[in-house]
Coordinates of C-alpha atoms in Angstrom, one line a residue:
M208 CA -1.7 -161.3 140.6
A209 CA -4.0 -159.0 142.5
T210 CA -5.0 -161.8 144.8
D211 CA -1.4 -162.7 145.5
N212 CA -0.6 -159.1 146.3
R213 CA -3.5 -158.9 148.7
I214 CA -2.5 -162.1 150.5
N215 CA 1.1 -161.0 150.7
F216 CA 0.0 -157.6 152.0
W217 CA -1.7 -159.3 155.0
R218 CA 1.3 -161.5 155.6
R219 CA 3.7 -158.6 155.6
N220 CA 1.6 -156.3 157.7
V221 CA 1.2 -157.8 161.1
K222 CA -0.9 -154.9 162.2
V223 CA -4.5 -155.8 161.6
P224 CA -6.8 -152.7 161.1
G225 CA -9.8 -152.3 163.3
S226 CA -10.6 -152.7 167.0
V227 CA -9.1 -155.4 169.2
Q228 CA -12.6 -155.9 170.6
P229 CA -14.3 -159.2 169.6
V230 CA -16.6 -158.8 166.5
Y231 CA -20.1 -160.1 166.8
G232 CA -22.7 -160.2 164.0
A233 CA -26.5 -160.1 164.0
Q234 CA -26.7 -163.8 164.8
H235 CA -24.5 -163.4 167.9
P236 CA -25.5 -160.5 170.2
P237 CA -22.5 -158.8 171.9
L238 CA -21.7 -159.0 175.5
D239 CA -23.5 -156.6 177.8
P240 CA -21.0 -153.7 178.4
R241 CA -22.0 -153.7 182.0
L242 CA -20.7 -157.2 182.4
R243 CA -17.3 -156.7 180.8
R244 CA -15.5 -156.2 184.1
T245 CA -17.2 -159.1 185.9
Y246 CA -14.7 -161.8 184.8
P247 CA -12.8 -163.8 187.4
K248 CA -9.1 -163.2 187.4
D249 CA -8.2 -166.6 185.9
T250 CA -10.7 -166.2 183.1
K251 CA -10.3 -162.5 182.2
P252 CA -9.4 -161.9 178.6
K253 CA -5.6 -161.5 178.2
F254 CA -5.3 -158.5 175.9
N255 CA -1.5 -158.5 176.4
N256 CA -1.2 -161.7 174.5
L257 CA -3.1 -160.5 171.4
K258 CA 0.1 -159.9 169.5
S259 CA 0.8 -163.6 169.3
K260 CA -2.7 -164.3 168.0
K261 CA -2.7 -161.9 165.1
A262 CA -4.0 -163.3 161.8
S263 CA -1.2 -164.1 159.3
S264 CA -3.4 -163.7 156.2
F265 CA -6.5 -162.0 155.1
H266 CA -8.3 -165.3 154.9
E267 CA -7.5 -166.2 158.5
F268 CA -8.6 -162.7 159.5
A269 CA -11.8 -163.1 157.6
R270 CA -12.5 -166.5 159.2
S271 CA -11.9 -165.1 162.7
T272 CA -14.5 -162.4 162.1
N273 CA -17.0 -164.1 159.8
D274 CA -19.7 -163.9 162.3
A275 CA -20.0 -160.2 161.6
W276 CA -21.8 -161.0 158.3
D277 CA -24.9 -162.9 157.6
I278 CA -23.3 -166.1 156.2
D279 CA -25.4 -168.7 154.5
D280 CA -26.2 -172.2 155.8
E281 CA -23.4 -174.1 154.2
E282 CA -20.7 -171.7 155.3
D283 CA -22.2 -171.6 158.7
E284 CA -22.0 -175.4 159.1
D285 CA -18.4 -175.4 158.0
F286 CA -17.7 -172.7 160.5
L287 CA -19.3 -174.6 163.3
R288 CA -17.5 -177.8 162.5
N289 CA -14.1 -176.1 162.3
P290 CA -14.2 -173.0 164.5
S291 CA -11.4 -170.7 164.0
P292 CA -9.2 -169.6 167.0
T293 CA -10.9 -166.9 169.0
P294 CA -9.1 -163.5 169.0
L295 CA -9.4 -163.5 172.8
G296 CA -6.8 -165.4 174.7
L297 CA -9.1 -167.1 177.1
H298 CA -7.9 -169.8 179.5
S299 CA -8.5 -173.3 178.3
S300 CA -10.5 -174.3 181.3
T301 CA -12.9 -171.5 180.5
Q302 CA -13.3 -172.8 177.0
N303 CA -14.1 -176.3 178.3
Q304 CA -16.7 -174.9 180.6
Q305 CA -18.2 -173.0 177.7
Q306 CA -18.4 -176.1 175.6
N307 CA -20.1 -178.0 178.4
E308 CA -22.5 -175.1 178.9
A309 CA -23.1 -174.9 175.2
G310 CA -24.2 -178.5 175.2
H311 CA -26.7 -177.7 177.9
T312 CA -27.9 -174.7 176.0
E313 CA -28.2 -176.7 172.8
S314 CA -30.2 -179.4 174.5
A315 CA -32.5 -176.8 176.1
V316 CA -33.1 -175.2 172.7
S317 CA -33.7 -178.5 171.0
H318 CA -36.6 -179.3 173.3
K319 CA -38.4 -176.1 172.1
P320 CA -41.3 -176.7 169.6
S321 CA -40.2 -176.1 166.0
S322 CA -43.6 -175.1 164.7
P323 CA -43.5 -171.7 162.9
V324 CA -46.7 -170.7 164.7
T325 CA -44.9 -170.8 168.1
Q326 CA -41.6 -169.2 167.1
A327 CA -42.6 -165.6 168.0
G328 CA -44.1 -166.7 171.3
N329 CA -41.1 -168.7 172.3
L330 CA -38.5 -166.1 171.4
Q331 CA -38.6 -164.2 174.7
N332 CA -38.7 -167.4 176.7
V333 CA -35.6 -168.8 174.9
Q334 CA -33.7 -165.6 175.5
E335 CA -34.5 -165.6 179.2
E336 CA -33.5 -169.3 179.5
E337 CA -30.2 -168.6 177.8
D338 CA -29.5 -165.7 180.1
A339 CA -30.3 -167.8 183.2
E340 CA -27.9 -170.5 182.1
C341 CA -24.8 -168.2 182.2
E342 CA -22.1 -169.8 184.4
H343 CA -21.4 -167.9 187.6
V344 CA -18.1 -168.2 189.6
N345 CA -18.1 -166.5 193.0
G346 CA -21.3 -164.7 191.9
K347 CA -19.6 -163.3 188.7
V348 CA -20.6 -164.0 185.1
I349 CA -17.9 -165.7 183.1
K350 CA -19.6 -166.1 179.7
S351 CA -22.5 -164.8 177.6
S352 CA -24.9 -167.0 175.7
S353 CA -23.4 -165.8 172.5
D354 CA -20.0 -167.3 173.5
A355 CA -21.6 -170.7 174.2
Y356 CA -23.3 -170.5 170.9
L357 CA -20.1 -169.8 169.0
S358 CA -18.4 -172.9 170.3
T359 CA -21.3 -175.4 169.7
S360 CA -20.4 -178.2 167.3
S361 CA -23.8 -179.2 166.1
V362 CA -25.6 -177.8 163.1
R363 CA -28.2 -175.2 164.1
S364 CA -31.7 -175.4 162.6
T365 CA -33.4 -172.3 161.1
L366 CA -35.5 -171.9 164.2
Q367 CA -32.5 -172.1 166.5
K368 CA -30.8 -169.3 164.5
Q369 CA -33.9 -167.2 164.9
Q370 CA -34.0 -167.9 168.6
S371 CA -30.3 -166.8 169.0
L372 CA -31.2 -163.3 167.7
P373 CA -31.5 -160.6 170.3
V374 CA -35.1 -159.8 171.2
R375 CA -36.5 -156.9 169.2
P376 CA -39.7 -155.1 169.6
I377 CA -42.4 -156.6 167.4
I378 CA -44.1 -154.1 165.1
P379 CA -47.8 -154.9 165.0
L380 CA -49.6 -155.2 161.7
V381 CA -52.5 -153.3 163.3
A382 CA -52.1 -150.9 166.2
R383 CA -54.5 -151.9 168.9
I384 CA -57.8 -150.1 169.0
S385 CA -57.7 -149.9 172.8
D386 CA -54.4 -148.0 172.8
Q387 CA -55.4 -144.5 173.8
N388 CA -51.9 -143.2 173.9
A389 CA -49.1 -144.5 171.7
S390 CA -46.4 -142.6 173.5
G391 CA -46.7 -144.9 176.5
A392 CA -48.0 -142.2 178.9
P393 CA -49.9 -143.3 182.0
P394 CA -53.5 -144.3 181.3
M395 CA -55.1 -141.6 183.5
T396 CA -53.3 -138.4 184.5
V397 CA -54.7 -135.8 186.9
R398 CA -55.7 -133.6 183.9
E399 CA -57.5 -136.5 182.2
K400 CA -59.3 -137.4 185.4
S401 CA -60.4 -133.8 185.8
R402 CA -61.7 -133.8 182.2
L403 CA -63.6 -137.0 182.8
D404 CA -65.3 -135.5 185.9
K405 CA -66.3 -132.5 183.8
F406 CA -67.8 -134.7 181.1
R407 CA -69.8 -136.7 183.7
Q408 CA -71.0 -133.5 185.3
L409 CA -72.2 -132.2 181.9
L410 CA -73.9 -135.5 181.0
A411 CA -75.6 -135.8 184.4
S412 CA -77.3 -132.4 184.2
P413 CA -81.1 -132.5 183.4
N414 CA -80.5 -130.7 180.1
T415 CA -77.0 -131.2 178.7
D416 CA -75.4 -128.0 177.4
L417 CA -74.4 -129.3 173.9
E418 CA -72.2 -126.3 173.1
E419 CA -70.2 -126.8 176.3
L420 CA -70.0 -130.5 175.5
R421 CA -68.7 -129.8 172.0
K422 CA -66.1 -127.4 173.5
H423 CA -64.8 -130.1 175.8
S424 CA -65.0 -132.8 173.2
W425 CA -62.8 -131.0 170.6
S426 CA -59.6 -132.1 172.3
G427 CA -60.8 -135.7 172.7
I428 CA -63.4 -137.5 174.6
P429 CA -62.6 -139.9 177.5
R430 CA -63.2 -143.5 176.6
E431 CA -65.6 -144.0 179.5
V432 CA -68.1 -141.4 178.3
R433 CA -67.4 -141.6 174.5
P434 CA -70.5 -143.7 173.6
I435 CA -73.1 -141.4 175.2
T436 CA -71.2 -138.3 174.1
W437 CA -71.2 -139.5 170.4
R438 CA -74.9 -140.2 170.6
L439 CA -75.6 -136.7 171.8
L440 CA -73.2 -134.9 169.5
S441 CA -74.5 -136.7 166.4
G442 CA -78.1 -135.7 167.2
Y443 CA -79.2 -139.3 167.9
L444 CA -80.1 -138.5 171.5
P445 CA -81.9 -135.4 172.9
A446 CA -80.2 -133.1 175.3
N447 CA -83.0 -133.7 177.9
K448 CA -81.9 -136.5 180.1
E449 CA -85.4 -137.7 180.9
R450 CA -86.3 -138.3 177.3
R451 CA -83.2 -140.3 176.4
E452 CA -84.4 -143.8 177.4
L453 CA -87.7 -143.3 175.6
V454 CA -86.0 -142.1 172.4
L455 CA -83.5 -144.9 172.5
K456 CA -86.2 -147.5 172.7
R457 CA -88.2 -146.0 170.0
K458 CA -85.3 -145.6 167.5
R459 CA -84.1 -149.1 168.2
D460 CA -87.5 -150.6 167.6
E461 CA -87.8 -148.5 164.5
Y462 CA -84.6 -149.9 163.1
F463 CA -85.6 -153.5 163.6
G464 CA -88.9 -152.7 162.1
F465 CA -86.9 -151.8 159.0
I466 CA -85.1 -155.1 159.2
E467 CA -88.4 -157.0 159.2
Q468 CA -89.9 -154.9 156.5
Y469 CA -87.0 -154.7 154.0
Y470 CA -84.2 -157.1 154.7
H471 CA -85.9 -160.1 153.1
S472 CA -85.9 -158.1 149.8
R473 CA -82.1 -158.4 149.5
T474 CA -82.6 -161.4 147.1
D475 CA -85.1 -159.5 144.9
E476 CA -84.1 -158.6 141.4
H477 CA -84.1 -154.9 142.1
Y478 CA -81.8 -155.1 145.2
K479 CA -79.7 -158.2 144.7
D480 CA -76.8 -156.3 143.0
T481 CA -76.7 -153.9 146.0
Y482 CA -76.6 -156.7 148.5
R483 CA -74.0 -158.6 146.5
Q484 CA -71.7 -155.6 146.5
I485 CA -72.2 -155.1 150.2
H486 CA -71.6 -158.8 150.8
I487 CA -68.3 -158.6 148.9
D488 CA -67.1 -155.4 150.6
I489 CA -67.7 -156.5 154.2
P490 CA -64.8 -159.0 154.5
R491 CA -62.5 -156.3 153.1
T492 CA -63.4 -153.9 156.0
N493 CA -60.3 -153.8 158.3
P494 CA -59.2 -157.3 157.3
L495 CA -56.3 -157.3 159.8
I496 CA -58.6 -156.8 162.8
P497 CA -60.1 -160.1 164.1
L498 CA -63.2 -158.3 165.4
F499 CA -64.4 -157.5 161.9
Q500 CA -63.9 -161.0 160.5
Q501 CA -66.4 -162.6 162.9
P502 CA -69.5 -163.8 161.1
A503 CA -71.8 -162.2 163.6
V504 CA -70.2 -158.8 163.1
Q505 CA -70.2 -159.2 159.3
E506 CA -74.0 -160.0 159.4
V507 CA -74.6 -156.8 161.5
F508 CA -72.7 -154.7 158.9
E509 CA -74.6 -156.3 156.0
R510 CA -78.0 -155.4 157.7
I511 CA -76.9 -151.8 158.5
L512 CA -75.6 -151.1 155.0
F513 CA -78.4 -152.7 153.2
I514 CA -81.1 -150.9 155.1
W515 CA -79.3 -147.6 154.7
A516 CA -79.0 -148.2 150.9
I517 CA -82.6 -148.9 150.2
R518 CA -83.7 -146.0 152.4
H519 CA -81.4 -143.6 150.5
P520 CA -82.1 -144.4 146.8
A521 CA -80.5 -141.1 145.6
S522 CA -77.1 -142.6 146.4
G523 CA -77.6 -146.2 147.3
Y524 CA -74.6 -148.2 148.5
V525 CA -71.2 -146.9 147.4
Q526 CA -67.9 -148.6 148.2
G527 CA -66.3 -146.8 151.1
I528 CA -69.5 -146.4 153.2
N529 CA -68.8 -149.8 154.7
D530 CA -65.7 -148.2 156.5
L531 CA -67.9 -145.5 158.1
V532 CA -69.7 -148.0 160.3
T533 CA -66.7 -149.4 162.1
P534 CA -65.9 -146.4 164.4
F535 CA -69.5 -146.3 165.7
F536 CA -69.6 -150.1 166.1
V537 CA -66.3 -150.2 168.1
V538 CA -67.2 -147.2 170.3
F539 CA -70.7 -148.6 171.2
L540 CA -69.2 -152.1 171.7
S541 CA -66.6 -150.6 174.1
E542 CA -69.4 -149.6 176.4
F543 CA -69.8 -153.3 177.3
V544 CA -66.3 -154.6 176.9
T545 CA -63.4 -153.7 179.3
E546 CA -60.8 -156.0 177.6
D547 CA -59.2 -155.6 174.2
V548 CA -62.0 -154.8 171.8
E549 CA -60.4 -155.9 168.6
N550 CA -60.2 -159.6 169.8
F551 CA -63.5 -159.7 171.6
E552 CA -66.1 -162.3 170.6
V553 CA -69.3 -160.4 170.0
A554 CA -71.4 -163.5 170.0
A555 CA -70.7 -163.8 173.7
L556 CA -72.7 -160.7 174.5
P557 CA -76.5 -161.0 175.3
L558 CA -78.7 -160.8 172.2
D559 CA -80.4 -157.6 173.4
T560 CA -77.0 -155.9 173.8
Q561 CA -75.9 -156.9 170.3
R562 CA -79.2 -155.5 168.9
N563 CA -78.7 -152.2 170.7
I564 CA -75.2 -151.8 169.4
E565 CA -76.4 -152.5 165.9
A566 CA -79.3 -150.1 166.0
D567 CA -77.2 -147.3 167.5
S568 CA -74.5 -147.8 164.9
F569 CA -77.1 -147.5 162.1
W570 CA -78.6 -144.3 163.3
C571 CA -75.3 -142.5 164.1
M572 CA -73.9 -143.5 160.7
S573 CA -77.1 -142.3 159.1
K574 CA -76.7 -138.9 160.8
L575 CA -73.1 -138.7 159.6
L576 CA -74.0 -139.5 156.0
D577 CA -76.9 -137.0 156.0
G578 CA -74.2 -134.3 156.0
I579 CA -72.0 -135.7 153.3
Q580 CA -74.5 -137.5 151.1
D581 CA -73.4 -135.6 148.0
N582 CA -70.1 -137.6 148.3
Y583 CA -72.0 -140.7 147.3
T584 CA -74.6 -139.6 144.8
F585 CA -74.1 -140.1 141.0
A586 CA -70.6 -139.0 139.9
Q587 CA -69.8 -138.2 143.5
P588 CA -69.8 -134.4 143.0
G589 CA -69.1 -133.7 146.7
I590 CA -65.8 -135.6 146.5
Q591 CA -64.9 -133.9 143.2
N592 CA -65.4 -130.5 144.7
K593 CA -63.5 -131.3 147.9
V594 CA -60.5 -132.6 146.0
K595 CA -60.5 -129.5 143.8
A596 CA -60.7 -127.4 147.0
L597 CA -57.8 -129.3 148.5
E598 CA -55.7 -128.7 145.4
E599 CA -56.4 -124.9 145.5
L600 CA -55.7 -124.8 149.2
V601 CA -52.4 -126.6 149.0
S602 CA -51.3 -124.3 146.2
R603 CA -51.7 -121.4 148.6
I604 CA -50.3 -123.1 151.7
D605 CA -47.2 -124.9 150.2
E606 CA -46.4 -124.0 146.7
D607 CA -43.3 -126.3 146.7
I608 CA -45.5 -129.4 147.1
H609 CA -48.0 -128.2 144.6
N610 CA -45.3 -127.6 142.0
H611 CA -43.7 -130.9 142.8
F612 CA -46.9 -132.7 142.0
K613 CA -47.3 -130.8 138.8
R614 CA -43.7 -131.5 137.8
Y615 CA -44.3 -135.3 138.1
E616 CA -47.8 -135.2 136.8
V617 CA -49.5 -136.3 140.0
E618 CA -53.2 -135.5 140.1
Y619 CA -54.7 -134.8 143.5
L620 CA -57.7 -137.0 142.5
Q621 CA -55.3 -140.0 142.4
F622 CA -54.6 -140.0 146.1
A623 CA -57.1 -137.6 147.7
F624 CA -60.2 -139.3 146.4
R625 CA -59.8 -142.0 149.0
W626 CA -59.1 -139.4 151.7
M627 CA -62.5 -137.8 151.0
N628 CA -64.4 -141.0 150.3
N629 CA -63.2 -142.9 153.4
L630 CA -62.6 -139.8 155.6
L631 CA -58.9 -140.8 156.0
M632 CA -59.9 -144.2 157.6
R633 CA -57.6 -146.1 155.2
E634 CA -54.7 -143.8 156.1
L635 CA -54.9 -143.9 159.9
P636 CA -55.1 -146.7 162.5
L637 CA -58.7 -147.2 163.8
R638 CA -57.9 -145.8 167.2
C639 CA -56.7 -142.6 165.5
T640 CA -59.9 -142.4 163.4
I641 CA -61.9 -142.6 166.6
R642 CA -59.9 -139.7 168.2
L643 CA -60.3 -137.7 164.9
W644 CA -64.0 -138.2 165.0
D645 CA -64.2 -136.9 168.5
T646 CA -63.2 -133.5 167.0
Y647 CA -65.3 -133.9 163.9
Q648 CA -68.4 -134.5 166.1
A649 CA -67.5 -131.4 168.1
E650 CA -66.7 -129.2 165.1
A651 CA -69.5 -127.5 163.2
E652 CA -69.7 -129.3 159.8
G653 CA -66.7 -131.4 160.9
F654 CA -67.2 -134.2 158.4
S655 CA -68.1 -132.0 155.5
H656 CA -66.0 -128.9 155.9
F657 CA -63.3 -129.2 158.6
H658 CA -62.2 -132.5 157.0
L659 CA -60.8 -130.6 154.1
Y660 CA -58.3 -128.7 156.3
V661 CA -57.4 -131.9 158.1
C662 CA -56.5 -133.4 154.7
A663 CA -54.4 -130.4 153.9
A664 CA -52.6 -130.6 157.2
F665 CA -52.1 -134.3 156.7
L666 CA -50.5 -133.8 153.3
I667 CA -48.2 -131.1 154.6
E668 CA -47.2 -133.4 157.4
W669 CA -45.3 -135.5 154.9
R670 CA -43.7 -132.6 153.1
K671 CA -40.1 -133.8 153.5
E672 CA -40.9 -137.3 152.2
I673 CA -43.0 -136.0 149.3
L674 CA -40.2 -133.6 148.1
S675 CA -37.7 -136.4 148.3
M676 CA -39.6 -138.5 145.8
I677 CA -38.5 -137.8 142.2
D678 CA -40.8 -140.0 140.2
F679 CA -44.5 -140.5 139.6
Q680 CA -44.6 -144.1 140.9
G681 CA -42.6 -143.3 144.1
L682 CA -44.9 -140.4 144.9
L683 CA -48.1 -142.4 144.5
M684 CA -46.7 -145.3 146.5
L685 CA -45.9 -143.0 149.3
L686 CA -49.2 -141.1 149.3
Q687 CA -51.1 -144.4 149.3
N688 CA -49.1 -146.1 152.0
L689 CA -48.2 -143.3 154.5
P690 CA -46.4 -144.7 157.6
T691 CA -49.0 -143.9 160.4
I692 CA -49.2 -147.4 162.0
H693 CA -47.7 -146.1 165.3
W694 CA -49.7 -142.8 165.4
G695 CA -51.5 -142.1 168.6
N696 CA -53.4 -139.3 170.3
E697 CA -50.5 -136.9 170.3
E698 CA -49.9 -137.1 166.6
V699 CA -53.7 -136.7 165.9
G700 CA -53.8 -133.8 168.3
L701 CA -51.0 -132.0 166.4
L702 CA -52.7 -132.7 163.1
L703 CA -56.0 -131.2 164.3
A704 CA -54.3 -128.2 165.7
E705 CA -52.6 -127.5 162.3
A706 CA -55.9 -128.1 160.6
Y707 CA -57.6 -125.6 162.8
R708 CA -54.9 -123.0 162.1
L709 CA -55.4 -123.5 158.4
K710 CA -59.1 -123.2 158.7
Y711 CA -58.7 -120.0 160.7
M712 CA -56.4 -118.5 158.1
F713 CA -58.1 -119.6 154.9
A714 CA -61.8 -120.5 155.5
D715 CA -63.1 -117.0 155.3
A716 CA -60.2 -115.6 153.2
P717 CA -60.6 -117.1 149.7
S718 CA -57.8 -114.8 148.3
H719 CA -55.4 -115.2 151.1
Y720 CA -51.9 -116.2 149.8
K721 CA -53.5 -116.5 146.4
R722 CA -51.1 -115.9 143.5

């Protein structure tokens, strides 16, 4: 009875609710609004005749607009075999032209490869071809590719449906390492060029002023001078320019002396478990970046981590240290690569260059770990203390978040352990980590002390999202998968500014805001 009433309602009420504009769904992109007034007179939609074309029942109305929903394959095939009358009163000659053009479009699409591997690459080309095939009369467009697609009588394949979609920006799984500015700003502004000149002036002086270099590095280091600047700020290179080449040669030779002396012992009973764990963890290091899946790169990482582990028996190798090699390796590799670093084939470099990058990465990572080694000794007391300090700090900064965690029994150790163990490398794209480390290298005790305030600022950044979660599982899922894939220099700069503000307010005021 209800169905009969509904059908009778649509038969009695000739006025169909909604706009008189044609309805298009996700599969059929709408006409470009800028082209709506470009129809020739004989083919312009006759809106005055719409009254004679009104649907007489709900089912006819639904059929005339069923491209507004994502219909399944069987319904789609029926729709294409028996197309319903279009709500637009177009001239019959225009419809014939559209059918002919649709045949051309269909044949053009059918010649496209159907392999799934090529779908994404062909999407843009197919869209451009369809746009180019629009019929022109007296220089005016009389149809869109979506109209031609509506009137085709053949069954579309899955690939063809995907190709008929409007082109959308593709969200990358991994933001490119080489992207220095995610906001799309020009690669080199006047200010950036001035900063680069200042860095080059500092680095070219006979004795580099390290304090001045740190001051300029805090807000980011230009890509062109980042390798040499990181070597200086980490303490790997001396400030005296004349001694640098000698020190580099000596330290590189020393590292490969360690390789000859110790690396063969990786199969010994005493070290095989350490090497086995390193060998397992290396492929997990940034698995979505092709650079780190190259056998040559993985062998470099195995040597670096194994040599460091046996030279630091108090801690040995701990999972998470493998991540700390990657920023140094990428930065020192970028010194020799002008193209996209993450897809570069390292084996193509000269052997001496590969050896230099490996040795420099080892020594700079060692300098970093010397300041936070208590993070990796037995029971990892450094991380335990930092997580506790983060909890205490957040309770003073933002009591709402702190109480929200307590209410849903979320322990800081459950999410912040990884933040301390990996220095936020699992939470940020690698390019953001590199920018973050510019400041860490410039800041006194950046990795051991300032990192705490960066973590606090990072947590507060997601305040709104955290407070919107009202269950334990939702909170942990959010905190372990924070949406930072599109972060760039601007977001990291704001994060560091907030961290500096927190440090300025709370570092030397243990009772400030304490309740």
